[in-house]
Amino acid sequence: MNGRHVFEYALLRVVPRVERGECINAGVLVYCRAKSFVTARTHLDEGRLLALDPEADVAGVRAALGAVEGVSAGGAAAGQASGDDAGRRFRWLIAPRSTVVQPGPVHTGLTADPAAEAERLLDLLVR
């Protein structure tokens, strides 16, 4: 495969009013089993969020996105998931949930550099 490895990714969506189902993309989760790598990269466009819901809790959304980044990073920032391997943390983060910050469906691809892939996907799908 020329040094390329299978990776999985999911978008992080912000759904400020769950009952309406409207969302904006606010990040990506990237996991590469071969590299034992998982990361979350986020970018919140506050203007777009407030266009969907002028009363959205921007600070709360930022805190939730920060928590996702912490779990993906592992270590002390991951809280109870600190001892889990990259795959387990990724699976926990992509589990469906009915909250303001939700993971989208999982997609796959090939990459030689999962960290660079996370940045590329963030630029392509979020910013």
Coordinates of C-alpha atoms in Angstrom, one line a residue:
M1 CA 0.0 0.0 0.0
N2 CA 3.0 2.3 -0.4
G3 CA 3.2 3.2 3.3
R4 CA -0.5 4.1 3.4
H5 CA -2.8 2.8 6.1
V6 CA -6.5 2.5 6.5
F7 CA -8.0 5.2 8.7
E8 CA -11.5 6.0 9.9
Y9 CA -13.0 9.4 10.5
A10 CA -16.2 11.0 11.6
L11 CA -17.4 14.6 11.6
L12 CA -18.3 16.3 14.9
R13 CA -21.6 18.1 14.5
V14 CA -23.1 20.8 16.7
V15 CA -26.9 20.5 16.9
P16 CA -27.9 23.5 19.0
R17 CA -31.6 22.6 19.0
V18 CA -31.9 18.8 18.8
E19 CA -35.6 18.9 18.1
R20 CA -35.0 20.9 14.8
G21 CA -32.1 18.7 13.6
E22 CA -30.1 21.5 12.1
C23 CA -26.4 21.3 12.5
I24 CA -23.0 22.7 11.7
N25 CA -19.7 20.8 11.3
A26 CA -17.4 21.7 14.1
G27 CA -14.6 19.0 14.0
V28 CA -13.3 15.7 12.9
L29 CA -12.3 12.5 14.7
V30 CA -9.5 10.5 13.0
Y31 CA -8.4 7.0 13.9
C32 CA -5.7 4.8 12.4
R33 CA -5.4 1.4 14.0
A34 CA -2.1 0.6 12.3
K35 CA -0.5 3.7 13.9
S36 CA -2.5 3.4 17.2
F37 CA -3.5 7.0 16.5
V38 CA -6.6 8.9 17.4
T39 CA -7.2 12.7 17.3
A40 CA -9.9 15.2 17.4
R41 CA -9.5 18.5 15.6
T42 CA -12.2 21.1 16.2
H43 CA -13.1 24.6 14.9
L44 CA -16.3 26.3 16.0
D45 CA -17.7 29.0 13.7
E46 CA -19.6 31.0 16.3
G47 CA -21.4 33.1 13.7
R48 CA -22.8 30.0 12.0
L49 CA -23.8 28.5 15.3
L50 CA -25.6 31.6 16.4
A51 CA -27.4 31.8 13.0
L52 CA -29.0 28.5 13.8
D53 CA -29.8 29.4 17.4
P54 CA -29.2 33.0 18.6
E55 CA -29.4 31.6 22.2
A56 CA -26.9 28.8 21.8
D57 CA -24.6 28.2 24.7
V58 CA -21.3 28.9 22.9
A59 CA -19.2 28.4 26.0
G60 CA -20.9 25.1 26.6
V61 CA -20.3 23.9 23.1
R62 CA -16.7 24.9 23.3
A63 CA -16.3 23.0 26.5
A64 CA -17.9 19.9 24.9
L65 CA -15.6 20.1 21.9
G66 CA -12.7 20.5 24.3
A67 CA -13.7 17.4 26.2
V68 CA -13.8 15.4 22.9
E69 CA -10.2 16.6 22.2
G70 CA -9.2 15.6 25.7
V71 CA -10.6 12.1 25.4
S72 CA -9.0 11.6 22.0
A73 CA -5.6 12.8 23.4
G74 CA -5.6 10.2 26.2
G75 CA -3.7 10.7 29.4
A76 CA -5.0 12.7 32.2
A77 CA -7.1 14.9 29.9
A78 CA -9.2 11.8 29.0
G79 CA -10.6 11.3 32.5
Q80 CA -11.9 7.8 33.0
A81 CA -10.8 6.9 29.5
S82 CA -7.2 7.7 30.3
G83 CA -6.1 4.0 30.3
D84 CA -8.0 3.1 27.2
D85 CA -6.2 2.5 23.9
A86 CA -6.7 4.7 20.9
G87 CA -9.3 2.4 19.3
R88 CA -11.4 2.2 22.4
R89 CA -11.4 6.0 22.8
F90 CA -12.4 6.4 19.2
R91 CA -15.3 4.0 19.5
W92 CA -16.5 5.7 22.6
L93 CA -16.3 9.1 20.9
I94 CA -18.2 8.0 17.8
A95 CA -21.0 6.3 19.7
P96 CA -24.4 7.8 18.8
R97 CA -25.8 10.3 21.2
S98 CA -28.6 12.8 21.4
T99 CA -26.7 15.8 22.7
V100 CA -25.6 19.2 21.3
V101 CA -22.3 17.8 20.1
Q102 CA -22.8 14.6 18.1
P103 CA -20.6 12.4 15.9
G104 CA -21.6 11.8 12.3
P105 CA -21.3 8.5 10.4
V106 CA -17.9 6.9 10.1
H107 CA -16.0 6.9 6.8
T108 CA -12.8 5.3 5.7
G109 CA -9.8 6.1 3.6
L110 CA -6.1 5.5 3.2
T111 CA -3.3 7.8 4.5
A112 CA 0.4 7.8 5.1
D113 CA 0.0 10.5 7.8
P114 CA -3.1 10.4 10.0
A115 CA -2.3 13.7 11.7
A116 CA -2.0 15.5 8.4
E117 CA -5.2 13.8 7.3
A118 CA -7.0 15.3 10.3
E119 CA -5.9 18.8 9.4
R120 CA -6.9 18.2 5.7
L121 CA -10.3 17.0 6.7
L122 CA -10.8 19.9 9.1
D123 CA -10.0 22.3 6.3
L124 CA -12.1 20.5 3.8
L125 CA -15.2 19.7 5.8
V126 CA -15.3 22.2 8.7
R127 CA -13.6 25.5 8.1

